[in-house]
Coordinates of N, CA and C and ligand atoms in Angstrom, one line a residue:
X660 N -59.5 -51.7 108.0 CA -59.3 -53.1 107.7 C -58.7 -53.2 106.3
X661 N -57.6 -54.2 106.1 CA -57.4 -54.9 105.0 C -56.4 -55.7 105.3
X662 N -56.7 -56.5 103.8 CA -56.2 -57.5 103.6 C -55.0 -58.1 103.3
X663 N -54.7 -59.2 103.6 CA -53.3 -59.9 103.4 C -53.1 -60.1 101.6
X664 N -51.7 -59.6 101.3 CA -51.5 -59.3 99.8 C -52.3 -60.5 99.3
X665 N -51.5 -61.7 100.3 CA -51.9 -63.5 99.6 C -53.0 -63.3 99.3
X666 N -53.8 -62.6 99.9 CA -55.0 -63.6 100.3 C -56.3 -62.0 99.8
X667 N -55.5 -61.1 99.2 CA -56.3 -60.2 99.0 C -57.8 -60.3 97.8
X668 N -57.1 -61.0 96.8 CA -57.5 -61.6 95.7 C -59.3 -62.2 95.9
X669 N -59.1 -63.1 96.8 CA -59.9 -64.3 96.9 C -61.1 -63.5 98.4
X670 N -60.2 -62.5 99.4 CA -61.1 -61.8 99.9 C -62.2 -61.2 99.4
X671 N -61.7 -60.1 98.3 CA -62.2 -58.9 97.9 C -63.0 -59.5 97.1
X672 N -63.6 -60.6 96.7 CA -63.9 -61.5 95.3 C -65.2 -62.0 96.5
X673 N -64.7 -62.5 97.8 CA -66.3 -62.7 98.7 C -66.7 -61.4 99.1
X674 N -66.4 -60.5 99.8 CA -66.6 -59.3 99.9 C -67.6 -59.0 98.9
X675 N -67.1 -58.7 97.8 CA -68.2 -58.0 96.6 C -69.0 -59.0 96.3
X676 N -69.0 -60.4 96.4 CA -69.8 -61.1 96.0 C -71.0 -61.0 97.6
X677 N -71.2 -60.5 98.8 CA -71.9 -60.6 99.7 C -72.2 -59.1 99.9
X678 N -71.4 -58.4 99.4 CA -72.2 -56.6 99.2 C -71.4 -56.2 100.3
X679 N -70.5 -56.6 100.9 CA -69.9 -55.8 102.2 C -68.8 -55.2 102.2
X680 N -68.7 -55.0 100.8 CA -67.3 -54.0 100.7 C -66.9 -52.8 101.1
X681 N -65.7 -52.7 102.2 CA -65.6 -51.8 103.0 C -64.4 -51.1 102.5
X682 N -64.4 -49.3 102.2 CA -63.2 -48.9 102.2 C -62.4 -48.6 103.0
X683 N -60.8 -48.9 102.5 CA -59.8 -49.1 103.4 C -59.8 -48.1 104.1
X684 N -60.4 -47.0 104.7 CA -60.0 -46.0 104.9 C -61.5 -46.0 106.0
X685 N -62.2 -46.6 106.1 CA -63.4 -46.8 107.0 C -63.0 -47.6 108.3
X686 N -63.8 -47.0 109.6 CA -63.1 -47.4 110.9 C -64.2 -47.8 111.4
X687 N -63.7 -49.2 111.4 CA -64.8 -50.2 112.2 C -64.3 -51.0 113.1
X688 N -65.3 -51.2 114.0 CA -65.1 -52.3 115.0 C -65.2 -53.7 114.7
X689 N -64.4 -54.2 115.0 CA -64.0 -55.4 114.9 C -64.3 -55.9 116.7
X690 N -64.0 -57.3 116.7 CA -64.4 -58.0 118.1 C -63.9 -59.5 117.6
X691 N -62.8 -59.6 118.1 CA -62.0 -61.1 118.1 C -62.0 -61.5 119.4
X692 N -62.8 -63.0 119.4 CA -63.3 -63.7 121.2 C -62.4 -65.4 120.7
X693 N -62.0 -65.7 119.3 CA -61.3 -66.9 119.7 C -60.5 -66.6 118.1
X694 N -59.6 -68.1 118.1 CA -59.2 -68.4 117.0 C -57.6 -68.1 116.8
X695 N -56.9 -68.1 115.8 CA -55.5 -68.0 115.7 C -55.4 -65.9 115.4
X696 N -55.2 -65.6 116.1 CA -54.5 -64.1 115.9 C -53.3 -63.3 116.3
X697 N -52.8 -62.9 115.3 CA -51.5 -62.5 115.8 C -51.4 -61.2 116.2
X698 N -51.7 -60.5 117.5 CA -51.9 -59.5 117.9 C -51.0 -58.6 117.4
X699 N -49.5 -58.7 118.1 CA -48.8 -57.9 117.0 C -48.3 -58.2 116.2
X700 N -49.1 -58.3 114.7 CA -48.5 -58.2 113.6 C -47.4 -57.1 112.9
X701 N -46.3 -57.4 112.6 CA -45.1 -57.1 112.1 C -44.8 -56.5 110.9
X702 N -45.3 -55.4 110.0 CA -44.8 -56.2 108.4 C -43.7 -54.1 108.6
X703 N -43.4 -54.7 107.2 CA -42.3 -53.4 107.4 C -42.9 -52.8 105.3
X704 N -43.4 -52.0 105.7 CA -43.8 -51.3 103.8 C -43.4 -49.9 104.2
X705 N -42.7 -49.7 102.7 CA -42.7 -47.8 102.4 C -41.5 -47.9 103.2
X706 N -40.6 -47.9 104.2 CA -39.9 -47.9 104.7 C -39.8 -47.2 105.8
X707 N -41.2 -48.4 106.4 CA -41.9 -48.3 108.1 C -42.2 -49.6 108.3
X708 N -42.2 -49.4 109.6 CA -43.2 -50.3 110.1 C -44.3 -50.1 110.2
X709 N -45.4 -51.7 109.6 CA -46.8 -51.3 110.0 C -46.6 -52.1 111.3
X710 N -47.5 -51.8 112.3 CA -48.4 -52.6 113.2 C -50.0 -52.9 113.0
X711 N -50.0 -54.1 113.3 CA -51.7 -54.6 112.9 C -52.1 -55.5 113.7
X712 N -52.9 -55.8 113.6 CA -54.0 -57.3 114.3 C -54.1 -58.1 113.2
X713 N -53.2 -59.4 112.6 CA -53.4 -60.0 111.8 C -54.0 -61.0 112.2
X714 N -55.7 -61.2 111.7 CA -56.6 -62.2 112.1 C -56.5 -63.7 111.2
X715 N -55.3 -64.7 111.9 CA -55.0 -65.4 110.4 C -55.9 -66.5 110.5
X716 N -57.2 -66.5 111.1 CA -58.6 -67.6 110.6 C -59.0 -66.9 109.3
X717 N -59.5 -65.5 108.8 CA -59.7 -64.7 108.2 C -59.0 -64.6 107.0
X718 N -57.5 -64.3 107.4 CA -56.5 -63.4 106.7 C -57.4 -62.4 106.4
X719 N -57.3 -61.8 107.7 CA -57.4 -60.1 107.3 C -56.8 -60.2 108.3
X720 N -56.3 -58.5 108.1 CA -55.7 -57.2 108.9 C -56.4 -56.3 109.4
X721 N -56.1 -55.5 110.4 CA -57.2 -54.6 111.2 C -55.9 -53.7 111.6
X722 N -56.2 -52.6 111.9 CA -55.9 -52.0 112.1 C -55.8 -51.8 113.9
X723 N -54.8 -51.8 115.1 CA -54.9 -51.8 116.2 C -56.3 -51.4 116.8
X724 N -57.0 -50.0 116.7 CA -57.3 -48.9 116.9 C -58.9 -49.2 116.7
X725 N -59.1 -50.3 115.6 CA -60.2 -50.7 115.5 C -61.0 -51.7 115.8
X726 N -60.1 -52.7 116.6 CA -59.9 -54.4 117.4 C -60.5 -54.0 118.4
X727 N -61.1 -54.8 118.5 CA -61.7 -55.2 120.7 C -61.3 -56.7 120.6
X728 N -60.3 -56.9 121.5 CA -59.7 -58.4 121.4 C -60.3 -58.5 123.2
X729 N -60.8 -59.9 123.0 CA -61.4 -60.4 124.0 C -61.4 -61.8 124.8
X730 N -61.0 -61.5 126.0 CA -60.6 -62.6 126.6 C -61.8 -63.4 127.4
X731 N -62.2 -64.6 127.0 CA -63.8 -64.6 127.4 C -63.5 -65.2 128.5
X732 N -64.6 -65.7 129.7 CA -64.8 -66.0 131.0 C -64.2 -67.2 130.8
X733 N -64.3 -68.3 130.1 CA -63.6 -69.2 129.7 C -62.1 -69.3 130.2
X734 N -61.5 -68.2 129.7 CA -60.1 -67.9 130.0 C -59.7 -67.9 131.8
X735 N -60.7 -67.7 132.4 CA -60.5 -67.3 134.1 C -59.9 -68.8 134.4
X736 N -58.6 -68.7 135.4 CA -57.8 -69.6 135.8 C -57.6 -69.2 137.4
X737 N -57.4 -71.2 138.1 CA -56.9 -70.2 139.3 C -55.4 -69.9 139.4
X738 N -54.7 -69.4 140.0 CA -53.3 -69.4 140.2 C -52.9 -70.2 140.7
X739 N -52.1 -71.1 140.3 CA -51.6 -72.3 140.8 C -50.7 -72.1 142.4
X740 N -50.9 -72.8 143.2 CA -49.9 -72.9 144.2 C -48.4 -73.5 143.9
X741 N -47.8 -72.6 143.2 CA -46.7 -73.1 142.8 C -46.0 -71.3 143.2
X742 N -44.9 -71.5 143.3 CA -43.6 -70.1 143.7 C -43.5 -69.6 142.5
X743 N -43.4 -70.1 141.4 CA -42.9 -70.1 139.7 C -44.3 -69.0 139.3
X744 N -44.9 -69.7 139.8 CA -46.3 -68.6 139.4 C -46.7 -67.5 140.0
X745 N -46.5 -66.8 141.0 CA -46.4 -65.9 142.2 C -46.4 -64.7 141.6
X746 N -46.2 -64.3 140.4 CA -45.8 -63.1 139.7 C -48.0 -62.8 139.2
X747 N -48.3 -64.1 138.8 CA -49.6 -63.8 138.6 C -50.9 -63.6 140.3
X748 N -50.4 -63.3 141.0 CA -50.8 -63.5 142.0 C -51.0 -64.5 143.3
X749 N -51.8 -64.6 144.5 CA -51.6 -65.6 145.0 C -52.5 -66.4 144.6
X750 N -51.6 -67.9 145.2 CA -52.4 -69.3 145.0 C -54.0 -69.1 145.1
X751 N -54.6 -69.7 144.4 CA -55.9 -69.7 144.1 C -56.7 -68.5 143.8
X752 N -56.2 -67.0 143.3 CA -56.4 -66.3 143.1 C -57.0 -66.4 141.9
X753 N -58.2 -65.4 141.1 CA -58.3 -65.5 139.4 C -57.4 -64.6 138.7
X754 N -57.0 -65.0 137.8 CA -56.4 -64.9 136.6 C -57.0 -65.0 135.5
X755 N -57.1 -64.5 134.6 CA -57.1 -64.7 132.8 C -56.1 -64.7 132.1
X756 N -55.8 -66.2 131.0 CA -54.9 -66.6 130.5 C -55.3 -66.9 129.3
X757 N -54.9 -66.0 128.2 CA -55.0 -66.9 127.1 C -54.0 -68.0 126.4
X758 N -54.2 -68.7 126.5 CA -52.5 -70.1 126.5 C -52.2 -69.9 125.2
X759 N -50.9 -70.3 125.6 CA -49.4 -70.9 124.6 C -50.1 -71.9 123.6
X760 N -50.5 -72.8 124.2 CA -51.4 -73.7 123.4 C -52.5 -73.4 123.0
X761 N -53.2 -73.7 121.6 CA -54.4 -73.2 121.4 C -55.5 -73.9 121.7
X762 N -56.5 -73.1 122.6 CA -57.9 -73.3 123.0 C -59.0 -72.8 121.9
X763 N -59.6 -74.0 121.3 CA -60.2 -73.4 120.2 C -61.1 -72.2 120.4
X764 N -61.5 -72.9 121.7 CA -63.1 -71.5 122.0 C -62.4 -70.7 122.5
X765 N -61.1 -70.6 122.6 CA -60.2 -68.8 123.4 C -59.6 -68.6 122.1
X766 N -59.0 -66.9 122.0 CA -58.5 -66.2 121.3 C -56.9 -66.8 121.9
X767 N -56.2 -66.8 120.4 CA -55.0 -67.8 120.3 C -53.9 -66.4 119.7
X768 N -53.0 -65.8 120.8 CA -52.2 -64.4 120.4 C -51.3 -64.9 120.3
X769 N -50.7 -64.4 119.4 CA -49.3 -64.5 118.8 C -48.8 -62.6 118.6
X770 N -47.3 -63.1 118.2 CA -46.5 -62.2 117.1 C -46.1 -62.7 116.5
X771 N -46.1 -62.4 115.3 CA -45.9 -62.3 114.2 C -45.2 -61.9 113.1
X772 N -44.1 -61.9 112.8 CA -43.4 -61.1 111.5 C -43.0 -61.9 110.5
X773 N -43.6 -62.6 110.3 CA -43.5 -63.6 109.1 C -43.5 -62.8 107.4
X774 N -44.4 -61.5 107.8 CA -44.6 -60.8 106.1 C -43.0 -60.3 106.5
X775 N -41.7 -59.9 107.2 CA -40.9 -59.3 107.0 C -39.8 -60.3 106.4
X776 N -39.3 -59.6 105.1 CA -38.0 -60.7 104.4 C -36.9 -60.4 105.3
X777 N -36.0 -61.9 105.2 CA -35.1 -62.0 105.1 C -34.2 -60.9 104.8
X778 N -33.0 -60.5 105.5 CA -31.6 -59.2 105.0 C -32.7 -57.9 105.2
X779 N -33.5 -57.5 105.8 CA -33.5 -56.0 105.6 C -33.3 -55.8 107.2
X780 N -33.1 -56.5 108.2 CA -32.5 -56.0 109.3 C -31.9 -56.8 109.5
X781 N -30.8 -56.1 110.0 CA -29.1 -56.8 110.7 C -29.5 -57.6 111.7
X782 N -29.4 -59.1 111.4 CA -28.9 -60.7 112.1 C -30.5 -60.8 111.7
X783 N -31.4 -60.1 110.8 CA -32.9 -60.0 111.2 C -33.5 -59.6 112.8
X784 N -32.5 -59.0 113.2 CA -33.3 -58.9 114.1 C -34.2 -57.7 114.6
X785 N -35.5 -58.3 115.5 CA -36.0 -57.5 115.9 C -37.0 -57.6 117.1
X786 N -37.1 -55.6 117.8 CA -37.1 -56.4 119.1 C -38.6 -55.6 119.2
X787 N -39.3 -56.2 120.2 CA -40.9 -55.9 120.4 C -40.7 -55.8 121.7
X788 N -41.9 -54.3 121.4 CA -41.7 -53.7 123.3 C -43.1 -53.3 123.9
X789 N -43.0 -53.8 124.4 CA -44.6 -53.4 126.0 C -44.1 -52.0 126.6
X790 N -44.2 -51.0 126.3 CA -44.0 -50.1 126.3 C -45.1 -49.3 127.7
X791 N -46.3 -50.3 127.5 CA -47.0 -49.7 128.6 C -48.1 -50.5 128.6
X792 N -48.9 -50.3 129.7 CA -50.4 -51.3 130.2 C -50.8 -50.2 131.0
X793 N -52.6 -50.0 130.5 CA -53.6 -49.8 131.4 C -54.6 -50.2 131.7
X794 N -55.1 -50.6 133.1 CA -56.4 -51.7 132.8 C -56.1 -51.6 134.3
X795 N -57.0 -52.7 135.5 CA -57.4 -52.3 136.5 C -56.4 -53.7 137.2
X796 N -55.7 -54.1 136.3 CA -54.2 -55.2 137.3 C -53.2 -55.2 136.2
X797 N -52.2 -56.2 136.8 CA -51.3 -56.1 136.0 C -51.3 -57.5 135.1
X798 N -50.3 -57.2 133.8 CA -50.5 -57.9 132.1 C -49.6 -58.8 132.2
X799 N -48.9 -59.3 132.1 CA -47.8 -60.3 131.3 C -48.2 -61.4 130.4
X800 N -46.9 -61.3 129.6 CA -46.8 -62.2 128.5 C -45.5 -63.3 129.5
X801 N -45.9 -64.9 129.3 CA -44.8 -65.7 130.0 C -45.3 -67.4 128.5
X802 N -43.7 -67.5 128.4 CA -44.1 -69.0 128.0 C -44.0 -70.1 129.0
X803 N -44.4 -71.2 128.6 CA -44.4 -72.7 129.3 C -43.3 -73.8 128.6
X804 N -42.6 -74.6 129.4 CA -42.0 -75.2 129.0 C -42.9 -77.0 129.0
X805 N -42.3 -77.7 128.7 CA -42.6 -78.9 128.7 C -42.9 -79.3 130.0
X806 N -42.6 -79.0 131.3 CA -43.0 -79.2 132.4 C -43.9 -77.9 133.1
X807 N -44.8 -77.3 132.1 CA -45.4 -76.7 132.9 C -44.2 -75.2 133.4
X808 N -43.4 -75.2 133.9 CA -42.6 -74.2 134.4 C -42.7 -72.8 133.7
X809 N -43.3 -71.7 133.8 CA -43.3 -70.4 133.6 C -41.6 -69.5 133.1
X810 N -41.9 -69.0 132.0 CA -40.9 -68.0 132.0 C -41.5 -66.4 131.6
X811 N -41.1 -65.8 132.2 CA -42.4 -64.4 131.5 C -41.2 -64.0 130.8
X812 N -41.7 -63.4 129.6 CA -40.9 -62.4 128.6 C -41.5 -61.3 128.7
X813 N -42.5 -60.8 129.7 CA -43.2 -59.2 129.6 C -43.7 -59.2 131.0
X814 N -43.9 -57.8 131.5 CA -44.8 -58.4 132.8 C -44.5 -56.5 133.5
X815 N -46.2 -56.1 133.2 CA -46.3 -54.7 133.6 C -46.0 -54.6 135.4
X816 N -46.3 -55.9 135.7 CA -46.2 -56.3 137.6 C -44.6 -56.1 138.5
X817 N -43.7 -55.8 136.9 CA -42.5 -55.1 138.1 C -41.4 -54.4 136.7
X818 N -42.3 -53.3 136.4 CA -41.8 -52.6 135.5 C -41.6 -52.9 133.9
X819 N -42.0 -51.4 133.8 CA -41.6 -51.5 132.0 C -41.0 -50.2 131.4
X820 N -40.5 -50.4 130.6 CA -40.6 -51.1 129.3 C -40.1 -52.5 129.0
X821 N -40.3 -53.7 129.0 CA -39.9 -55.1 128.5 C -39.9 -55.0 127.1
X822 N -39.1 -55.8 126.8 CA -38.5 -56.5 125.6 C -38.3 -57.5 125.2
X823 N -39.5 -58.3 123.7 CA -39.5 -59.7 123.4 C -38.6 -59.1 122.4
X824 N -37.4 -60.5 122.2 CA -36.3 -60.9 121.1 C -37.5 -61.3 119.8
X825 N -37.4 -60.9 118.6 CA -37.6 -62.1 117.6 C -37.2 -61.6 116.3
X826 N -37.7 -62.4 115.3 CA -36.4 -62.5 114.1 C -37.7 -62.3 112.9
X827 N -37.3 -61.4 111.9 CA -37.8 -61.2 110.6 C -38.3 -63.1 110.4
X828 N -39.6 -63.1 110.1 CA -40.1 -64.4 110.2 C -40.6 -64.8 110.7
X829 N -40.4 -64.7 112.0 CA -40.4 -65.1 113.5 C -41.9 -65.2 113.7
X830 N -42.8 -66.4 114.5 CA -44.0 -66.2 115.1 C -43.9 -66.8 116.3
X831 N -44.7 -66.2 117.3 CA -44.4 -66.6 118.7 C -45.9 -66.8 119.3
X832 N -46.0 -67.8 119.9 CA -47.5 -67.6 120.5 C -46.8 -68.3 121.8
X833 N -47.3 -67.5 123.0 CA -47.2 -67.8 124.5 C -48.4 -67.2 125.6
X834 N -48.3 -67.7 126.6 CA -49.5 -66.8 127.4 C -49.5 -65.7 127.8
X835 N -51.1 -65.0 127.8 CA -51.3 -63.7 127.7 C -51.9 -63.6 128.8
X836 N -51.7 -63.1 129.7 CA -52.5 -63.0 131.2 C -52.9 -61.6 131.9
X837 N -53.8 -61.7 132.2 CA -54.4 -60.6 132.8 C -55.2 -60.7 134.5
X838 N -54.6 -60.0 135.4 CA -54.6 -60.3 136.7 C -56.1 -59.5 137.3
X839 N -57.3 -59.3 136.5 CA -58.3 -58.6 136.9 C -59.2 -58.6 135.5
X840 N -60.7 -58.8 135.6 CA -61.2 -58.8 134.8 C -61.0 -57.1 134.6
X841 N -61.6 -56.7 133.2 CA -61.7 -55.3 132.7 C -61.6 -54.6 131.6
X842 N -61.0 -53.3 131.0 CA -60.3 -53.2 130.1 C -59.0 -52.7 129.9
X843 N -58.6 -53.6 129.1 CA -57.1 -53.5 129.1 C -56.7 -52.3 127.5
X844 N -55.5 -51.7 128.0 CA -54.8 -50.7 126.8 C -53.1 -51.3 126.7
X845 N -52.9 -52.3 126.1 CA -51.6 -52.4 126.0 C -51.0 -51.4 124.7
X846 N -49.5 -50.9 125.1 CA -48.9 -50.3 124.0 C -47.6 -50.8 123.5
X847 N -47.1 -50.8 122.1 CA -46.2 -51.8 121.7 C -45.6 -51.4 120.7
X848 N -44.1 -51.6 120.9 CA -43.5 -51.1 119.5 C -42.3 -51.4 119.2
X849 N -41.7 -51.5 118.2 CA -41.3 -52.3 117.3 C -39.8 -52.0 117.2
X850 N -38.7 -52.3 116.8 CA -37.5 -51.6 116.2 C -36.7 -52.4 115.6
X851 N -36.0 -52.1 114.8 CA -34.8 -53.1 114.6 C -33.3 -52.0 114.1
X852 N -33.2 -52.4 113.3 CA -31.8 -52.1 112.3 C -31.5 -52.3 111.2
X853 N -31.6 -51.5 110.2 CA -31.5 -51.6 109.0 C -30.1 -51.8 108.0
X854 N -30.4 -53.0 107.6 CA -28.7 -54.0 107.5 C -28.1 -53.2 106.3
X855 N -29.0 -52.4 105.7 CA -28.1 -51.9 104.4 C -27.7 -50.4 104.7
X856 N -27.9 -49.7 106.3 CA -27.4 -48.8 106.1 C -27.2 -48.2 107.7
X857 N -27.6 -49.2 109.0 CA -27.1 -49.4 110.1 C -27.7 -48.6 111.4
X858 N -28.9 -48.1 110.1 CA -30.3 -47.0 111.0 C -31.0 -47.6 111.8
X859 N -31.6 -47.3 113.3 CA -32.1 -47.9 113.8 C -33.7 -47.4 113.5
X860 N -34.1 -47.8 113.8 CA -35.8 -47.3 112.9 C -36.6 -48.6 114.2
X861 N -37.8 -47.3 114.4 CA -38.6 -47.7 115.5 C -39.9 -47.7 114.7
X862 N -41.1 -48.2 115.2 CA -42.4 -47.9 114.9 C -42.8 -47.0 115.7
X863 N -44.2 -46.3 115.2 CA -45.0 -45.5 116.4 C -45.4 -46.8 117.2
X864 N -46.1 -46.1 118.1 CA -46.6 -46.9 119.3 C -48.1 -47.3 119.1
X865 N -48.5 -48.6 119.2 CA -50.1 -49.1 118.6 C -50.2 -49.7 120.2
X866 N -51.5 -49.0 120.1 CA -52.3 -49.6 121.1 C -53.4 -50.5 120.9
X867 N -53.6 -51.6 121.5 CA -54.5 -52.5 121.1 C -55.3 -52.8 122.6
X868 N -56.4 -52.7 122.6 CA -57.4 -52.9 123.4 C -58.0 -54.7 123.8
X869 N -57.9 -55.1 125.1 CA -58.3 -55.9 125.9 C -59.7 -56.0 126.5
X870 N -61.1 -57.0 125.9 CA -62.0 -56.6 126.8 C -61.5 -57.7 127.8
X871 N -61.4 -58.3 129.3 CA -61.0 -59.3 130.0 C -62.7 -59.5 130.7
X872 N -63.3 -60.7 130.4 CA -64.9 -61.1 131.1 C -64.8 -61.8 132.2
X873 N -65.0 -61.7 132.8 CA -65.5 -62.2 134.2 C -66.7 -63.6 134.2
Ligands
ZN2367 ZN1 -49.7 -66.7 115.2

């Protein structure tokens, strides 16, 4: 675990004032069931990418590896009788959805790259990859438009590796769905291009764990 530079100050100050000071270098379990979090967190230090679980009710960081992110019974949806939706299964089938919009009592997933400045990748851009899914159905990430209508930007249900577009800054929150209660292993990684010298530079691959409740 640790903390956001901002917000390090004012952490570490409750922390020692409640005796729970944990070193950074200690591997704990964490368990996030609602609230604003940006699953994959983005930032680029040393001249890497990190990947993280930036929990921003908290402002803390977590480390992938240490997260149980959880999608509570709450989240079970049926699948709509609509063709647009057919990729999540059939009509009236269950689903788990964490929404685009935020449900206070559900976990609210985003990406994230807001800690990365401006000019250190060419056009800023950068691209985020689902690299893989294990769990007992298949995963997609899809947004909603103003009419309800589905667009998936990820979706283990007919091949991967997928690729979300986004930009140094960039946060994105859309729906997270999971076609089976269980546990989920999604894997994710990072790349861009480096505007001052034309290198492509990838992240390792972070896995972040799914409990899905029934
Ligand atoms: Zn967010």
């Amino acid at each position: 675990m640790r903390f956001s530079n901002r917000l390090m100050l004012s952490a570490t100050t409750v922390l020692a004032l409640t005796g729970l000071a944990v070193p950074a270098t200690a591997t704990t379990c964490v368990t996030l069931d609602q609230g604003h979090v940006d699953v994959v967190g983005i930032a680029w230090e040393d001249n890497a990418f990190n990947l993280h679980v930036h929990d921003e009710e908290h402002g803390v960081e977590h480390t992938p590896a240490e997260v149980q992110l959880i999608a509570k019974p709450g989240s079970q949806i049926a699948v709509p009788d609509d063709a647009a939706y057919s990729f999540l299964g059939t009509p009236g089938s269950a689903a788990w959805v964490l929404p685009q919009v935020q449900d206070p009592e559900l976990l609210w997933p985003g990406i994230g790259a807001e800690e990365i400045a401006s000019g250190i990748f060419t056009n800023d851009a950068l691209k985020v990859t689902l690299v893989g899914v294990t769990g007992p159905a298949d995963f997609s990430i899809f947004t909603t438009d103003a009419f309800g209508t589905p667009t998936r930007i990820a979706d283990s249900g007919n091949g991967l590796p997928d690729t979300i577009n986004t930009t140094a800054g960039g946060h994105l929150h859309a729906n997270w769905a999971f076609e089976a209660a269980g546990t989920y292993k999604l894997k994710f990684k990072v790349s861009g291009t480096l505007a001052a010298t034309g290198q492509k530079v990838t992240s390792t691959v972070a896995t972040y764990t799914f409990q899905v409740q029934k």
